[in-house]
Amino acid sequence: MRYIFKTSYVQDIDLAKHGGHVFWYSLLGVALIAAPWVVPEYWLAQLTFVLIYGIVGLGLMLLAGFTGQFSIGHAAFLGTGAYTQAVLGNMGVPFPIALAAAAALSAAVGVVVALPALRVKGIYLGIATLAFGFIVEEVFARWESVTGGNSGLHVKSARLFGWEINSSESFYLVCLVIAVLCTLAILNLLRSPTGRAFVAIRDSEISAQSMGIHLARYKTMSFAISAALAGLGGALYAHKLSFISPDQFNILQSIDLLLLVVIGGLGSVHGAFLGAIFLIAMPQLIALGKDWLPAAIGQAPGLQGLVYGLVLIAFVLFEPLGLYGRWLKIRTWLQLFPFYRRGLFKRQKSFTKSDRLR
């Protein structure tokens, strides 16, 4: 009896649904660990940025994809973590303590933003977070005694237990470990009662409140966790660049982060990293495509913004579940082949009466 209970308990806490998941994720883990010795330094740097943006994307995915609270000022939390890490690191504070302080201060700022924004939702919440982003950017630019103002701030190399993280390979491994830990934490959070409360709020606030879910408490908690992850990513972002300035955390950065979760796939942990890959790879693809375009178009200053806008519109119209949703359809097609039925993935445009109350 004890053995049966123990086996059932272990299966309940297992994150892998079947042996295929264990195999493919193990293979992915081996590839990521071996990357510093296989991948050229330039691509290793891009992979490091994917991990950093993936951590930030996890936080915004929790807020927007699982709680339904959109933020257009998330770059403010990214900047808060970056400046906290830079200031404390330059003062000689150990890297783990500074990293924890960056996450904690960003979470505190997230609570400050969440409390007055509890009475608004939808586009009005987006406007409120957008205004907050402008305020924080102005603080970074004006508080010259701490942030260095528009002149920027240099960031010293991190030291971990007496080991200086001054190489691309070592910093990549640090980012990889933190990204894995954050992913496991989010996966377990989503399976907990707190995570289920977040999803209930996203689906219908009225229904969630009728089930006894305290909307203000869980919305504030979601903002705090999301801001903490953004601050954690900002701290790593500051060390990777070795120099930060207020213009790196403006409205364009916030839009890029929102683009990350929408194109990656709202409501999926995988989508945070797929969106991060898109965000890092797209500028490279645009730069390569400029050589094939006429000079009047290829050299236009707003080409990247135009491409981003077209891609976003295309995803909203034709693939609202993002890159991860497209992968799920491909996987289902492969599983059903050759018994695939035409129109299986056609979008359902009808809705029930209760959906109007969301």
Short mmCIF file of C-alpha atoms in Angstrom, two decimals:
data_model
loop_
_atom_site.label_atom_id
_atom_site.label_comp_id
_atom_site.label_asym_id
_atom_site.label_seq_id
_atom_site.Cartn_x
_atom_site.Cartn_y
_atom_site.Cartn_z
CA MET A 1 0.00 0.00 0.00
CA ARG A 2 2.83 2.35 0.86
CA TYR A 3 4.51 1.61 -2.50
CA ILE A 4 1.32 2.35 -4.44
CA PHE A 5 0.85 5.64 -2.62
CA LYS A 6 4.46 6.61 -3.16
CA THR A 7 4.33 5.78 -6.88
CA SER A 8 1.11 7.74 -7.34
CA TYR A 9 2.57 10.73 -5.48
CA VAL A 10 5.70 10.76 -7.64
CA GLN A 11 3.57 10.66 -10.78
CA ASP A 12 1.49 13.57 -9.51
CA ILE A 13 4.52 15.82 -9.05
CA ASP A 14 6.19 14.78 -12.31
CA LEU A 15 6.26 17.68 -14.79
CA ALA A 16 6.78 15.38 -17.78
CA LYS A 17 3.54 13.88 -19.09
CA HIS A 18 5.19 10.91 -20.80
CA GLY A 19 8.54 9.42 -21.73
CA GLY A 20 8.73 11.45 -24.93
CA HIS A 21 8.86 14.67 -22.94
CA VAL A 22 11.68 13.33 -20.81
CA PHE A 23 13.68 12.33 -23.90
CA TRP A 24 13.25 15.56 -25.87
CA TYR A 25 13.73 17.91 -22.94
CA SER A 26 16.80 15.95 -21.87
CA LEU A 27 18.16 16.25 -25.40
CA LEU A 28 17.44 19.98 -25.38
CA GLY A 29 19.19 20.33 -22.02
CA VAL A 30 22.28 18.53 -23.28
CA ALA A 31 22.36 20.76 -26.37
CA LEU A 32 22.06 23.94 -24.30
CA ILE A 33 24.78 22.84 -21.88
CA ALA A 34 27.11 21.95 -24.76
CA ALA A 35 26.44 25.23 -26.61
CA PRO A 36 29.42 27.21 -25.15
CA TRP A 37 31.84 24.65 -26.61
CA VAL A 38 30.07 24.23 -29.95
CA VAL A 39 28.43 27.54 -30.90
CA PRO A 40 30.50 30.55 -32.10
CA GLU A 41 30.76 33.45 -29.65
CA TYR A 42 28.36 35.70 -31.59
CA TRP A 43 25.57 33.12 -31.62
CA LEU A 44 26.28 32.28 -28.00
CA ALA A 45 25.65 35.95 -27.16
CA GLN A 46 22.35 35.82 -29.06
CA LEU A 47 21.40 32.65 -27.21
CA THR A 48 22.17 34.40 -23.92
CA PHE A 49 19.79 37.23 -24.87
CA VAL A 50 17.13 34.62 -25.72
CA LEU A 51 17.45 33.22 -22.18
CA ILE A 52 17.29 36.71 -20.64
CA TYR A 53 14.24 37.75 -22.65
CA GLY A 54 12.72 34.33 -21.95
CA ILE A 55 12.91 35.03 -18.20
CA VAL A 56 11.24 38.41 -18.69
CA GLY A 57 8.71 36.78 -21.03
CA LEU A 58 7.79 34.23 -18.35
CA GLY A 59 6.80 37.08 -16.04
CA LEU A 60 4.78 38.93 -18.67
CA MET A 61 3.23 35.65 -19.81
CA LEU A 62 2.08 34.98 -16.24
CA LEU A 63 0.52 38.45 -16.07
CA ALA A 64 -0.97 38.71 -19.56
CA GLY A 65 -1.36 35.12 -20.71
CA PHE A 66 -2.51 33.47 -17.47
CA THR A 67 -4.07 36.35 -15.49
CA GLY A 68 -5.38 38.46 -18.36
CA GLN A 69 -3.79 41.72 -17.16
CA PHE A 70 -1.99 43.47 -20.01
CA SER A 71 0.99 45.72 -19.35
CA ILE A 72 2.50 48.18 -21.83
CA GLY A 73 5.08 49.47 -19.36
CA HIS A 74 6.99 46.31 -18.48
CA ALA A 75 10.28 47.88 -19.54
CA ALA A 76 10.06 49.90 -16.31
CA PHE A 77 10.43 46.70 -14.25
CA LEU A 78 13.23 45.57 -16.54
CA GLY A 79 15.02 48.88 -15.95
CA THR A 80 14.42 48.77 -12.20
CA GLY A 81 16.15 45.40 -11.97
CA ALA A 82 18.97 46.51 -14.26
CA TYR A 83 19.75 49.69 -12.31
CA THR A 84 19.45 47.94 -8.95
CA GLN A 85 21.94 45.29 -10.05
CA ALA A 86 24.27 47.91 -11.54
CA VAL A 87 24.30 50.17 -8.47
CA LEU A 88 24.69 47.35 -5.94
CA GLY A 89 27.24 45.52 -8.08
CA ASN A 90 29.37 48.65 -8.44
CA MET A 91 29.23 49.04 -4.64
CA GLY A 92 30.74 45.58 -4.23
CA VAL A 93 27.58 43.72 -3.16
CA PRO A 94 27.88 39.98 -4.02
CA PHE A 95 26.14 38.95 -7.23
CA PRO A 96 23.47 36.62 -5.68
CA ILE A 97 22.47 39.26 -3.10
CA ALA A 98 22.27 41.99 -5.74
CA LEU A 99 20.25 39.66 -7.97
CA ALA A 100 17.78 38.96 -5.16
CA ALA A 101 17.56 42.67 -4.36
CA ALA A 102 16.83 43.49 -8.01
CA ALA A 103 13.97 40.97 -8.08
CA ALA A 104 12.63 42.14 -4.69
CA LEU A 105 12.69 45.85 -5.56
CA SER A 106 11.04 45.19 -8.92
CA ALA A 107 8.34 43.15 -7.16
CA ALA A 108 7.76 46.02 -4.72
CA VAL A 109 7.42 48.44 -7.63
CA GLY A 110 5.00 45.98 -9.24
CA VAL A 111 2.83 46.06 -6.12
CA VAL A 112 2.88 49.87 -6.17
CA VAL A 113 1.64 49.81 -9.76
CA ALA A 114 -0.94 47.08 -9.17
CA LEU A 115 -2.73 48.70 -6.23
CA PRO A 116 -4.02 51.84 -8.05
CA ALA A 117 -4.61 49.83 -11.23
CA LEU A 118 -6.98 47.32 -9.62
CA ARG A 119 -10.07 49.30 -10.60
CA VAL A 120 -9.25 49.35 -14.31
CA LYS A 121 -8.83 46.61 -16.89
CA GLY A 122 -8.41 46.13 -20.60
CA ILE A 123 -7.18 49.13 -22.55
CA TYR A 124 -7.41 51.36 -19.47
CA LEU A 125 -4.98 49.11 -17.59
CA GLY A 126 -2.65 49.28 -20.58
CA ILE A 127 -2.78 53.09 -20.52
CA ALA A 128 -2.07 53.13 -16.78
CA THR A 129 0.99 50.89 -17.14
CA LEU A 130 2.12 52.93 -20.15
CA ALA A 131 2.02 56.10 -18.05
CA PHE A 132 3.99 54.34 -15.32
CA GLY A 133 6.64 53.36 -17.87
CA PHE A 134 7.08 57.00 -18.90
CA ILE A 135 7.40 58.05 -15.26
CA VAL A 136 10.09 55.46 -14.48
CA GLU A 137 12.04 56.32 -17.63
CA GLU A 138 12.03 59.97 -16.58
CA VAL A 139 13.25 58.99 -13.09
CA PHE A 140 16.14 57.07 -14.62
CA ALA A 141 17.09 60.11 -16.69
CA ARG A 142 16.78 62.72 -13.88
CA TRP A 143 18.22 60.85 -10.88
CA GLU A 144 21.79 61.41 -12.02
CA SER A 145 23.43 60.84 -8.63
CA VAL A 146 22.30 57.19 -8.71
CA THR A 147 21.61 56.23 -12.31
CA GLY A 148 24.09 58.49 -14.08
CA GLY A 149 21.27 60.16 -16.00
CA ASN A 150 21.38 60.17 -19.78
CA SER A 151 25.14 59.58 -19.65
CA GLY A 152 24.45 56.00 -18.60
CA LEU A 153 26.04 53.72 -16.05
CA HIS A 154 28.81 51.16 -16.46
CA VAL A 155 28.31 47.75 -14.83
CA LYS A 156 31.17 45.82 -13.26
CA SER A 157 31.67 42.11 -13.91
CA ALA A 158 29.73 39.84 -11.58
CA ARG A 159 31.50 37.72 -8.97
CA LEU A 160 29.94 34.46 -7.79
CA PHE A 161 31.56 32.80 -4.75
CA GLY A 162 34.92 34.36 -5.59
CA TRP A 163 34.64 33.41 -9.27
CA GLU A 164 34.53 36.36 -11.66
CA ILE A 165 31.98 35.89 -14.43
CA ASN A 166 33.82 37.78 -17.14
CA SER A 167 33.55 35.39 -20.09
CA SER A 168 30.62 34.81 -22.45
CA GLU A 169 30.61 31.08 -21.70
CA SER A 170 30.41 31.43 -17.92
CA PHE A 171 27.73 34.12 -18.04
CA TYR A 172 25.70 32.02 -20.49
CA LEU A 173 25.73 29.09 -18.06
CA VAL A 174 24.59 31.37 -15.22
CA CYS A 175 21.70 32.63 -17.37
CA LEU A 176 20.83 29.06 -18.35
CA VAL A 177 20.62 27.89 -14.73
CA ILE A 178 18.48 30.89 -13.73
CA ALA A 179 16.17 30.42 -16.76
CA VAL A 180 15.65 26.73 -15.93
CA LEU A 181 14.90 27.51 -12.27
CA CYS A 182 12.44 30.27 -13.24
CA THR A 183 10.70 27.97 -15.73
CA LEU A 184 10.30 25.19 -13.16
CA ALA A 185 9.01 27.72 -10.61
CA ILE A 186 6.38 29.05 -13.05
CA LEU A 187 5.30 25.54 -14.06
CA ASN A 188 4.78 24.54 -10.44
CA LEU A 189 3.05 27.83 -9.64
CA LEU A 190 0.56 27.30 -12.45
CA ARG A 191 -0.34 23.85 -11.07
CA SER A 192 -0.94 25.26 -7.59
CA PRO A 193 -4.23 26.77 -6.32
CA THR A 194 -2.68 30.22 -6.88
CA GLY A 195 -2.01 29.47 -10.54
CA ARG A 196 -5.52 28.12 -11.02
CA ALA A 197 -6.88 31.30 -9.47
CA PHE A 198 -4.88 33.34 -12.00
CA VAL A 199 -6.40 31.36 -14.88
CA ALA A 200 -9.89 31.74 -13.42
CA ILE A 201 -9.46 35.51 -13.27
CA ARG A 202 -8.32 35.52 -16.89
CA ASP A 203 -11.31 33.50 -18.07
CA SER A 204 -13.95 35.47 -16.16
CA GLU A 205 -13.52 37.83 -13.24
CA ILE A 206 -17.19 37.53 -12.29
CA SER A 207 -17.05 33.74 -12.20
CA ALA A 208 -13.76 33.80 -10.28
CA GLN A 209 -15.19 36.18 -7.69
CA SER A 210 -18.30 34.02 -7.31
CA MET A 211 -15.99 31.07 -6.45
CA GLY A 212 -14.42 33.03 -3.60
CA ILE A 213 -11.25 34.22 -5.36
CA HIS A 214 -10.03 37.56 -3.97
CA LEU A 215 -9.47 39.53 -7.16
CA ALA A 216 -7.37 42.33 -5.66
CA ARG A 217 -5.05 39.93 -3.82
CA TYR A 218 -4.37 37.65 -6.78
CA LYS A 219 -4.03 40.48 -9.30
CA THR A 220 -1.50 42.19 -7.04
CA MET A 221 0.34 38.89 -6.55
CA SER A 222 0.48 38.36 -10.32
CA PHE A 223 1.88 41.85 -10.87
CA ALA A 224 4.50 41.31 -8.15
CA ILE A 225 5.71 37.95 -9.51
CA SER A 226 5.73 39.25 -13.07
CA ALA A 227 7.71 42.34 -12.04
CA ALA A 228 10.15 40.20 -10.02
CA LEU A 229 10.93 38.05 -13.06
CA ALA A 230 11.31 41.16 -15.20
CA GLY A 231 13.71 42.62 -12.63
CA LEU A 232 15.67 39.36 -12.58
CA GLY A 233 15.97 39.48 -16.35
CA GLY A 234 16.92 43.16 -16.16
CA ALA A 235 19.77 42.38 -13.76
CA LEU A 236 21.18 39.80 -16.18
CA TYR A 237 20.56 42.21 -19.07
CA ALA A 238 22.67 44.88 -17.36
CA HIS A 239 25.58 42.51 -16.84
CA LYS A 240 25.41 41.26 -20.41
CA LEU A 241 25.55 44.76 -21.90
CA SER A 242 27.98 46.13 -19.26
CA PHE A 243 26.41 49.56 -19.85
CA ILE A 244 22.84 50.79 -19.37
CA SER A 245 21.07 54.08 -20.06
CA PRO A 246 17.45 55.27 -19.73
CA ASP A 247 16.71 55.04 -23.47
CA GLN A 248 17.13 51.26 -23.30
CA PHE A 249 13.96 50.98 -21.18
CA ASN A 250 11.53 53.11 -23.17
CA ILE A 251 8.12 52.45 -24.68
CA LEU A 252 9.65 50.59 -27.64
CA GLN A 253 11.17 48.04 -25.26
CA SER A 254 7.77 47.55 -23.61
CA ILE A 255 6.12 47.01 -26.99
CA ASP A 256 8.83 44.49 -27.90
CA LEU A 257 8.09 42.55 -24.70
CA LEU A 258 4.35 42.58 -25.41
CA LEU A 259 5.10 41.45 -28.95
CA LEU A 260 7.16 38.61 -27.45
CA VAL A 261 4.26 37.06 -25.56
CA VAL A 262 1.64 37.64 -28.28
CA ILE A 263 3.69 36.10 -31.08
CA GLY A 264 5.12 33.39 -28.82
CA GLY A 265 1.64 32.33 -27.80
CA LEU A 266 -0.45 33.75 -24.95
CA GLY A 267 -1.13 31.30 -22.16
CA SER A 268 1.85 28.99 -22.75
CA VAL A 269 5.21 28.76 -20.99
CA HIS A 270 6.80 27.56 -24.22
CA GLY A 271 5.56 30.72 -25.89
CA ALA A 272 7.78 32.90 -23.70
CA PHE A 273 10.92 31.33 -25.13
CA LEU A 274 9.55 31.01 -28.67
CA GLY A 275 8.72 34.72 -28.55
CA ALA A 276 12.21 35.49 -27.23
CA ILE A 277 13.72 33.59 -30.16
CA PHE A 278 11.53 35.62 -32.54
CA LEU A 279 12.52 38.89 -30.86
CA ILE A 280 16.24 38.14 -31.20
CA ALA A 281 16.13 36.52 -34.65
CA MET A 282 13.82 38.99 -36.41
CA PRO A 283 16.30 41.93 -36.59
CA GLN A 284 18.90 39.54 -38.04
CA LEU A 285 16.44 38.33 -40.70
CA ILE A 286 15.45 41.91 -41.55
CA ALA A 287 19.11 42.87 -41.92
CA LEU A 288 19.65 39.95 -44.31
CA GLY A 289 16.48 40.77 -46.25
CA LYS A 290 17.55 44.37 -46.87
CA ASP A 291 20.05 43.20 -49.49
CA TRP A 292 17.22 41.70 -51.56
CA LEU A 293 14.97 44.76 -51.41
CA PRO A 294 15.13 47.94 -53.49
CA ALA A 295 17.33 50.64 -51.92
CA ALA A 296 14.36 52.95 -51.31
CA ILE A 297 12.70 50.25 -49.16
CA GLY A 298 15.72 48.48 -47.70
CA GLN A 299 17.28 51.69 -46.37
CA ALA A 300 14.05 53.13 -44.97
CA PRO A 301 14.48 54.00 -41.25
CA GLY A 302 11.11 52.55 -40.19
CA LEU A 303 11.47 49.20 -41.95
CA GLN A 304 11.85 47.14 -38.76
CA GLY A 305 8.78 48.70 -37.14
CA LEU A 306 6.78 48.10 -40.33
CA VAL A 307 7.77 44.44 -40.46
CA TYR A 308 6.98 43.97 -36.76
CA GLY A 309 3.55 45.53 -37.26
CA LEU A 310 2.75 43.35 -40.27
CA VAL A 311 3.87 40.20 -38.46
CA LEU A 312 1.77 41.09 -35.41
CA ILE A 313 -1.33 41.75 -37.55
CA ALA A 314 -0.79 38.46 -39.38
CA PHE A 315 -0.58 36.51 -36.12
CA VAL A 316 -3.64 38.18 -34.63
CA LEU A 317 -5.71 37.46 -37.73
CA PHE A 318 -4.47 34.02 -38.75
CA GLU A 319 -2.74 32.49 -35.73
CA PRO A 320 -3.99 34.07 -32.47
CA LEU A 321 -2.38 31.30 -30.40
CA GLY A 322 1.06 32.33 -31.64
CA LEU A 323 4.05 30.19 -32.55
CA TYR A 324 3.27 27.61 -29.89
CA GLY A 325 -0.30 27.30 -31.17
CA ARG A 326 1.04 26.67 -34.66
CA TRP A 327 3.36 23.97 -33.29
CA LEU A 328 0.43 22.29 -31.51
CA LYS A 329 -1.48 22.15 -34.80
CA ILE A 330 1.51 20.69 -36.62
CA ARG A 331 2.00 18.10 -33.88
CA THR A 332 -1.69 17.15 -33.97
CA TRP A 333 -1.58 16.84 -37.76
CA LEU A 334 1.41 14.49 -37.50
CA GLN A 335 -0.35 12.42 -34.85
CA LEU A 336 -3.54 12.11 -36.92
CA PHE A 337 -1.89 11.55 -40.29
CA PRO A 338 -3.18 10.05 -42.57
CA PHE A 339 -6.59 10.43 -40.88
CA TYR A 340 -6.45 14.23 -40.77
CA ARG A 341 -9.84 15.81 -41.48
CA ARG A 342 -9.99 19.06 -43.45
CA GLY A 343 -11.12 22.02 -41.39
CA LEU A 344 -10.13 20.44 -38.07
CA PHE A 345 -8.31 23.60 -36.93
CA LYS A 346 -10.85 26.10 -38.23
CA ARG A 347 -11.36 28.92 -35.75
CA GLN A 348 -14.59 28.82 -33.77
CA LYS A 349 -16.17 32.26 -34.14
CA SER A 350 -19.30 31.64 -32.11
CA PHE A 351 -19.43 32.41 -28.40
CA THR A 352 -21.75 31.77 -25.51
CA LYS A 353 -23.77 34.36 -23.72
CA SER A 354 -21.59 34.17 -20.58
CA ASP A 355 -18.53 35.21 -22.62
CA ARG A 356 -19.99 38.72 -22.91
CA LEU A 357 -19.60 39.20 -19.17
CA ARG A 358 -15.81 38.91 -19.18
#
